[in-house]
XYZ file of C-alpha atoms in Angstrom:
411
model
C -10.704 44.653 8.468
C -12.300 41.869 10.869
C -12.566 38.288 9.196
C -16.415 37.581 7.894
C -16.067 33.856 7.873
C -14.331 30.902 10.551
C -11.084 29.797 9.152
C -9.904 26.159 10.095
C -6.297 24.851 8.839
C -5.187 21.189 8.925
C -2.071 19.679 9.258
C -0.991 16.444 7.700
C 2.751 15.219 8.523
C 3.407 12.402 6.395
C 6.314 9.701 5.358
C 7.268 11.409 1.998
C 5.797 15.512 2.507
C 3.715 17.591 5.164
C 0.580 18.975 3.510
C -1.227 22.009 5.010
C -4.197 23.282 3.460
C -6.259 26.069 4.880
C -9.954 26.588 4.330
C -13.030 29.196 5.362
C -16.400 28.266 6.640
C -19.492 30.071 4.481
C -22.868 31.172 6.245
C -24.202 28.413 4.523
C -21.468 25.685 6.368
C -20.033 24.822 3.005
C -16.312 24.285 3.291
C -14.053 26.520 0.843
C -10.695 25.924 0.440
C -8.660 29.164 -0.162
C -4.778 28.037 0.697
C -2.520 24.634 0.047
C 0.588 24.268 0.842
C 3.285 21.516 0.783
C 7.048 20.339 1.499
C 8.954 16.979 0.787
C 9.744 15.165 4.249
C 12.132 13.012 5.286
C 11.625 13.673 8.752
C 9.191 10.595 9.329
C 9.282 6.452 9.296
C 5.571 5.275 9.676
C 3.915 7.405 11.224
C 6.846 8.411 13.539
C 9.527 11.371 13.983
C 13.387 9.989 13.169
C 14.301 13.446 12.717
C 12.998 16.366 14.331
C 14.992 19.566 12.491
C 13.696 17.885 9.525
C 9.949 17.256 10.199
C 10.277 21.126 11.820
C 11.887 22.396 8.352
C 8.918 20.780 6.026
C 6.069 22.056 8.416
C 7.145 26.051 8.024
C 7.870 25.633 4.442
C 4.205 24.006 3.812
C 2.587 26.373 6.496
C 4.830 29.772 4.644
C 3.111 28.309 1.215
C -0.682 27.829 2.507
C -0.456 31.195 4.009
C 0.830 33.143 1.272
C -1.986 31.326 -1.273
C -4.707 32.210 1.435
C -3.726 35.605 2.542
C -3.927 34.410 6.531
C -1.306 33.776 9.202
C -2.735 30.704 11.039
C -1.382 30.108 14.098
C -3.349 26.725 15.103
C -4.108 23.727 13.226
C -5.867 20.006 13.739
C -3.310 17.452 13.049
C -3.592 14.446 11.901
C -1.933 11.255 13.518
C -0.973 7.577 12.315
C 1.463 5.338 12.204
C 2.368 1.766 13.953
C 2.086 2.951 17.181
C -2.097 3.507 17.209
C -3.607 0.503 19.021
C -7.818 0.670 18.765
C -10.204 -1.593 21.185
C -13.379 -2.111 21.906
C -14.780 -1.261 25.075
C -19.025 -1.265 27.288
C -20.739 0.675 29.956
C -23.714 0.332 31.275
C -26.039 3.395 33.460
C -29.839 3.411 34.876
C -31.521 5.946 32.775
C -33.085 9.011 35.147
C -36.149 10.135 34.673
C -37.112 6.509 32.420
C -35.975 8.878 28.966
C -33.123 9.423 27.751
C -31.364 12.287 27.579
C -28.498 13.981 26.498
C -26.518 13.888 29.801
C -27.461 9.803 29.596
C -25.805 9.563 26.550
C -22.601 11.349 28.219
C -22.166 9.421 30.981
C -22.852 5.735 29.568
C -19.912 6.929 27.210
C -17.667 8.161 30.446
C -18.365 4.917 31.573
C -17.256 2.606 28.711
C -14.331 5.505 29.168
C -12.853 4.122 32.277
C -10.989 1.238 31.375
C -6.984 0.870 32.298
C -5.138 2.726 29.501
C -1.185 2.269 29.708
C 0.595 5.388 31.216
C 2.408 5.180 27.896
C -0.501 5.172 25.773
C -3.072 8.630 25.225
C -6.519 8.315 24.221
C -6.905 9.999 20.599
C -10.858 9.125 20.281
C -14.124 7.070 22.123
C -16.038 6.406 19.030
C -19.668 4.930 19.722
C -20.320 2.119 17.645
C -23.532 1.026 19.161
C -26.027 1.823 22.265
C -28.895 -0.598 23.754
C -31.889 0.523 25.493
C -32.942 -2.710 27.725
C -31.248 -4.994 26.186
C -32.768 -3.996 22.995
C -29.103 -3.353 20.199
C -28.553 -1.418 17.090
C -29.507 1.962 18.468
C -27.568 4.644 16.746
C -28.966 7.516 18.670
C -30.965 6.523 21.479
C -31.498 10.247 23.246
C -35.506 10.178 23.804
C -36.326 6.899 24.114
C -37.717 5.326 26.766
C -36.245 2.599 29.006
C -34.146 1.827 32.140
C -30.815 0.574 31.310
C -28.782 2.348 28.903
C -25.196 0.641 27.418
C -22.947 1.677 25.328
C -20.194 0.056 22.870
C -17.276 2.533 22.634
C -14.244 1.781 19.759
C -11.260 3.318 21.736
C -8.522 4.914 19.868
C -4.741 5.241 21.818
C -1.436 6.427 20.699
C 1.769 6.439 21.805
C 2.787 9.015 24.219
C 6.250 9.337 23.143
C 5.530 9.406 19.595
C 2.716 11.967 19.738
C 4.551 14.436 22.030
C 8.088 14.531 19.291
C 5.228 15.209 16.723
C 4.229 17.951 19.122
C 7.463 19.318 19.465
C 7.929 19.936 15.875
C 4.904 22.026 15.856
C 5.485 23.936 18.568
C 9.406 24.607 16.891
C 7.564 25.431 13.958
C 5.443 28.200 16.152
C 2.383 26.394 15.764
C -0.311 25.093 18.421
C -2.509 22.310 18.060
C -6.447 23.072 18.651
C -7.227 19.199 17.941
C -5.282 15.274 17.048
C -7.281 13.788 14.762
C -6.564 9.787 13.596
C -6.002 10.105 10.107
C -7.830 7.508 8.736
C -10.683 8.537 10.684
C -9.860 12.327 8.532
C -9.612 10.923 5.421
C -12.690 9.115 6.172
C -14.700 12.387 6.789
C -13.177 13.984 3.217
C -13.689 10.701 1.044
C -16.719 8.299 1.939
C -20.381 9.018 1.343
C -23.051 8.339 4.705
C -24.144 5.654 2.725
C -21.126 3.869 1.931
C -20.893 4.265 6.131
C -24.367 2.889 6.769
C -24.020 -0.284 4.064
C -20.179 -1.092 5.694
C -16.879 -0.154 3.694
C -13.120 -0.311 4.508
C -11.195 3.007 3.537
C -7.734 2.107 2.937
C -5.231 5.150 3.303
C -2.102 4.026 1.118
C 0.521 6.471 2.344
C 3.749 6.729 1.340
C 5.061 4.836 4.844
C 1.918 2.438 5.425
C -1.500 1.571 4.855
C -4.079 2.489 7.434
C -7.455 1.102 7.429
C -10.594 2.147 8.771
C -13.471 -0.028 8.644
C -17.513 1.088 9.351
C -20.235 -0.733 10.125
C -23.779 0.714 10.050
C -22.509 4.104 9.876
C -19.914 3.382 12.941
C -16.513 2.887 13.630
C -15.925 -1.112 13.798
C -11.805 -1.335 13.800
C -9.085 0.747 12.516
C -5.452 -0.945 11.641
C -2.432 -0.148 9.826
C -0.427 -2.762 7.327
C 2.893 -1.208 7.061
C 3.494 -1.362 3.360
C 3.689 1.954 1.469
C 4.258 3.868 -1.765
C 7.899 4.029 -0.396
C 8.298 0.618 -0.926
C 7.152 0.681 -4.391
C 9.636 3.640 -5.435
C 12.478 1.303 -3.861
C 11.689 -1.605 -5.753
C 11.833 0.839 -8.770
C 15.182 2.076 -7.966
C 17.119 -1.633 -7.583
C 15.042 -3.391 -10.502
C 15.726 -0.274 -12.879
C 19.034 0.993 -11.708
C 17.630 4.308 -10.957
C 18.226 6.981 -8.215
C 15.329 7.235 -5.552
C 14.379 10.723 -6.799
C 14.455 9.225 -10.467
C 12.205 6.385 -9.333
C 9.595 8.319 -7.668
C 8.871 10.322 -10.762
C 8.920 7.077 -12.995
C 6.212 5.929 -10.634
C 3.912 8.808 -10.750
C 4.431 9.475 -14.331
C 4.661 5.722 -16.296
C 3.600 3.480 -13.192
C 1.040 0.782 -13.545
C 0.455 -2.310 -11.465
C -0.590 -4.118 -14.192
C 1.957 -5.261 -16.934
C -1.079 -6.987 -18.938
C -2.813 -3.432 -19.425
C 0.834 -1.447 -20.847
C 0.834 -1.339 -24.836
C 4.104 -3.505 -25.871
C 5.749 -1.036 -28.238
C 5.648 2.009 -24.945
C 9.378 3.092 -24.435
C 10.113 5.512 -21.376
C 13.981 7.217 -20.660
C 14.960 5.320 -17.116
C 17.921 8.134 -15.290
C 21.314 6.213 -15.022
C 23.009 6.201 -10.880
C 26.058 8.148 -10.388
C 25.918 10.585 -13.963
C 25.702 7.330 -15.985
C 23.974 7.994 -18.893
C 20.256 7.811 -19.675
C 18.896 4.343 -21.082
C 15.469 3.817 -22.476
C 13.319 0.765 -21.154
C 9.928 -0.708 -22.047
C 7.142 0.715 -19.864
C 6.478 -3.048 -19.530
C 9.396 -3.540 -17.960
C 8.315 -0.774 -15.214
C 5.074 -2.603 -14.605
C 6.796 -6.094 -14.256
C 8.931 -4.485 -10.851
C 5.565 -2.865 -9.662
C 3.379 -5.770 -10.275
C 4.564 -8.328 -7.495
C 4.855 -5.488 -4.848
C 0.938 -4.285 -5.633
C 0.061 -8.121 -5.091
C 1.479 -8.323 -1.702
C 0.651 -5.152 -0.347
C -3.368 -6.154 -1.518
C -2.990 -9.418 0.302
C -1.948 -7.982 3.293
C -4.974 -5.581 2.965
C -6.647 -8.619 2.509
C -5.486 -10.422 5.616
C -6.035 -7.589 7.357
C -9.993 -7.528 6.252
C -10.351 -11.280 7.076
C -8.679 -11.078 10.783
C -11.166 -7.942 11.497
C -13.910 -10.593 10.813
C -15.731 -7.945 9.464
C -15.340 -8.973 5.579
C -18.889 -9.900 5.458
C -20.266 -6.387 6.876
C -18.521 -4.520 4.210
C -21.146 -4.136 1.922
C -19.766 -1.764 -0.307
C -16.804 -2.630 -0.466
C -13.399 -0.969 -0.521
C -12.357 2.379 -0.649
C -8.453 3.229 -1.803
C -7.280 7.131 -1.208
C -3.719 8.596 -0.199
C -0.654 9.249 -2.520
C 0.008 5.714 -3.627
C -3.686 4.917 -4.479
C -3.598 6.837 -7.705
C -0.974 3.804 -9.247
C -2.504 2.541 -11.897
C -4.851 -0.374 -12.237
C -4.243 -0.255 -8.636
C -8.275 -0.971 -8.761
C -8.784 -3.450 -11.275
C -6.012 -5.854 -9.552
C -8.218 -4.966 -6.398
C -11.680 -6.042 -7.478
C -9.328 -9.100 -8.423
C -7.536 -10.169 -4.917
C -10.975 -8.619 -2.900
C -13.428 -10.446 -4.725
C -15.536 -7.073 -3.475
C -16.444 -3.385 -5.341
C -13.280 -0.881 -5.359
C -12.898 2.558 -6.095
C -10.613 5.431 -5.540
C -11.611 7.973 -3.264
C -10.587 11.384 -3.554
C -12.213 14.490 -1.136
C -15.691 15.486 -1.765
C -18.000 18.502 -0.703
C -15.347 20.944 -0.743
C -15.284 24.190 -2.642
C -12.524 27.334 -3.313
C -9.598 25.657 -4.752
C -11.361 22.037 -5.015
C -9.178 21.448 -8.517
C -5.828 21.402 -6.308
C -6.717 19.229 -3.734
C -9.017 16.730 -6.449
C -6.123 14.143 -5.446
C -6.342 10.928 -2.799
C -2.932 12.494 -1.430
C -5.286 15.526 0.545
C -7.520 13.382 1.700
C -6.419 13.804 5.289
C -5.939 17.255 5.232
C -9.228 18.391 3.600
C -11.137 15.269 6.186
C -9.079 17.441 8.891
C -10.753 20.558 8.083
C -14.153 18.723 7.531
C -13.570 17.029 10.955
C -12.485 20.830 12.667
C -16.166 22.333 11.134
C -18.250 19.266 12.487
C -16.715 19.789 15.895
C -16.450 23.659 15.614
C -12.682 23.732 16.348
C -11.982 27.122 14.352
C -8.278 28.304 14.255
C -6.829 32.112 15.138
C -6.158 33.548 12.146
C -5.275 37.190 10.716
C -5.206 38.702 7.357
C -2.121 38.847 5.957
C -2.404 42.542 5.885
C -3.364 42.758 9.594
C -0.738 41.011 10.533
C 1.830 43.152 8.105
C 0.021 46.601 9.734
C 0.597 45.100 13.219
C 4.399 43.973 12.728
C 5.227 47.625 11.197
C 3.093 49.567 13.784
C 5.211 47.263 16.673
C 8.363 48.480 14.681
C 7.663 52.109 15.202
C 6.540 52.183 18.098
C 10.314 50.808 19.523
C 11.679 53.321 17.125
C 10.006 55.576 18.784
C 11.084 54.327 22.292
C 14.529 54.122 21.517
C 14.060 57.544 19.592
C 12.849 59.163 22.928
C 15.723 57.569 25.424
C 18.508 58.870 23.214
């Protein structure tokens, strides 16, 4: 049985659970989703490994769950990568066009030359993202390959990580007998699953609210401008939970998902919900208004920070339409309306687009960087080695036998 179409699988190693979804490629390029898997983590503080056997542990249980929906054993993935330690910058080169038209090769080595700028041993370069090319002097050039000129410069937006931290995420997947065919920035993933080329072209800022942090991603005329990360999460939400309603963590994080609203205007007065008591005290029931009042103040400050964030990129009046809210913590509600409010700009949700297979399971903002990983692998053509279940069952069983049989014939 050979496999008809590519297979890609993305990895997504969050604060609060490691997602892993695994999709095919059709003849027609249209992206199918045929496995999902996922795994609570504790492993991970923004973006970072605290505990290795952990973050190991929640990897193979998502990875065993994908495979066994999709009916392949995957043995590379594109992983996505975030957290306080990515640092973006700006960076220019300039080269004389040959032959006065440029070409292809042109475009490659203006781009190796806004490249060579001192990185930090410390530091690894994730992405060069062009933003924006002049021909002579002549800016806004989004693809300049044919035209005809002299000079050729580039603006590159630089992406870096650190060293440390990437390499303990790489030593969980390799633990978890997995190889890495790509790192991806994960706002930059998300990105590719949630916002529309126009959206890119007009200028928007896709906020990622994860469970650890925010990270933000902000395009202007269809390119990368800045990327940042405020870190403020759905974490801190479920922990404000737990102390103003006496409730365990585990309690709290269901109250959220379930009752949660950041807007104690918009809860009917009479709504009662049953709050868990800490250490077997006994269950007490409290107004769903009450739940909204602990939420409320928390939403506000982790908006204003997006909000600071947006005015210090100086790129609040380029963002023409407006922002975009996906990951986990997005889905709170009125999470929007107190948006429009503190932005004074359009909001929406954003939840993966252009997908198809199991599209209903991954409708959420919380897959956004796992389906924009496998949208991201497909644009780039960075397919995964994977085998049929079945193959791979045949192949163990045939191995088997054939040391029985060695063993059989020694003794």
């Amino acid at each position: 049985m050979k496999i008809q179409n590519p297979v890609i699988a993305g990895l997504d190693i969050g604060s609060s659970k490691v997602a892993v979804v695994i999709g095919t490629v059709t003849a027609e390029n249209q992206l199918e989703i045929v496995g999902v898997g996922t795994a609570p983590n504790i492993g991970i503080r923004q973006g970072v490994v605290v505990n290795i056997e952990a973050t190991t542990e929640a990897i193979r249980r998502a990875r065993d769950e994908a495979e066994l929906m999709s009916g392949y054993k995957i043995q590379e993935v594109l992983v996505g990568v975030s957290g306080s330690h990515i640092k973006s910058f700006d960076s220019r080169g300039m080269v004389a066009i040959k032959n006065k038209e440029v070409s292809q090769q042109d475009v490659e080595r203006v781009i190796e030359a806004a490249k060579a700028v001192a990185v930090p041993t410390d530091r690894q370069v994730l992405h060069v993202l062009p933003r924006d090319f002049k021909v002579d002097g002549q800016d806004g050039i989004l693809d300049p390959i044919g035209m005809s000129g002299i000079r050729l410069e580039a603006i590159v937006h630089i992406v870096t990580g650190s060293q440390t931290a990437i390499s303990n995420n790489l030593k969980c997947l390799e633990r978890a007998g997995l190889k890495v065919s790509a790192l991806v920035l994960d706002q930059l993933a998300s990105a590719t699953a949630v916002l529309s080329e126009d959206e890119k072209s007009l200028g928007v800022c896709l906020v990622d609210m994860g469970a650890g942090s925010c990270t933000c991603i902000y395009y202007v005329n269809g390119s990368v401008a800045h990327t940042s990360v405020v870190p403020v999460g759905g974490q801190h939400f479920t922990h404000d939970i737990a102390i103003g309603l006496r409730t365990p963590q585990m309690a709290a994080e269901e109250l959220k998902k379930r009752f949660g609203c950041s807007l104690a205007s918009i809860v009917p007065e009479g709504e009662v919900i049953d709050v868990e008591g800490v250490g077997g005290r006994k269950t007490r029931s409290v107004r769903r208004k009450d739940l909204a009042e602990v939420l409320e103040p928390r939403a506000e400050e982790t908006l204003q920070l997006l909000q600071n964030d947006l005015k210090h990129s100086g790129l609040m009046p380029l963002v023409g339409s407006g922002v975009v809210l996906t990951g986990g913590a997005s889905h709170l509600e009125g999470l929007v309306e107190m948006g429009e409010f503190v932005f004074d700009i359009p909001v929406r949700r954003g939840i993966p687009m252009q997908v198809g297979g199991l599209n209903e399971v991954i409708k959420s903002g919380e897959f956004s960087t796992a389906v924009g990983l496998l949208r991201y692998g497909n644009a780039k053509k960075k397919y995964t080695k994977a085998i049929p279940v079945e193959l791979y069952v045949d192949a163990v069983q045939s191995w088997g036998q054939k040391m029985k049989d060695f063993f059989g014939d020694l003794f």
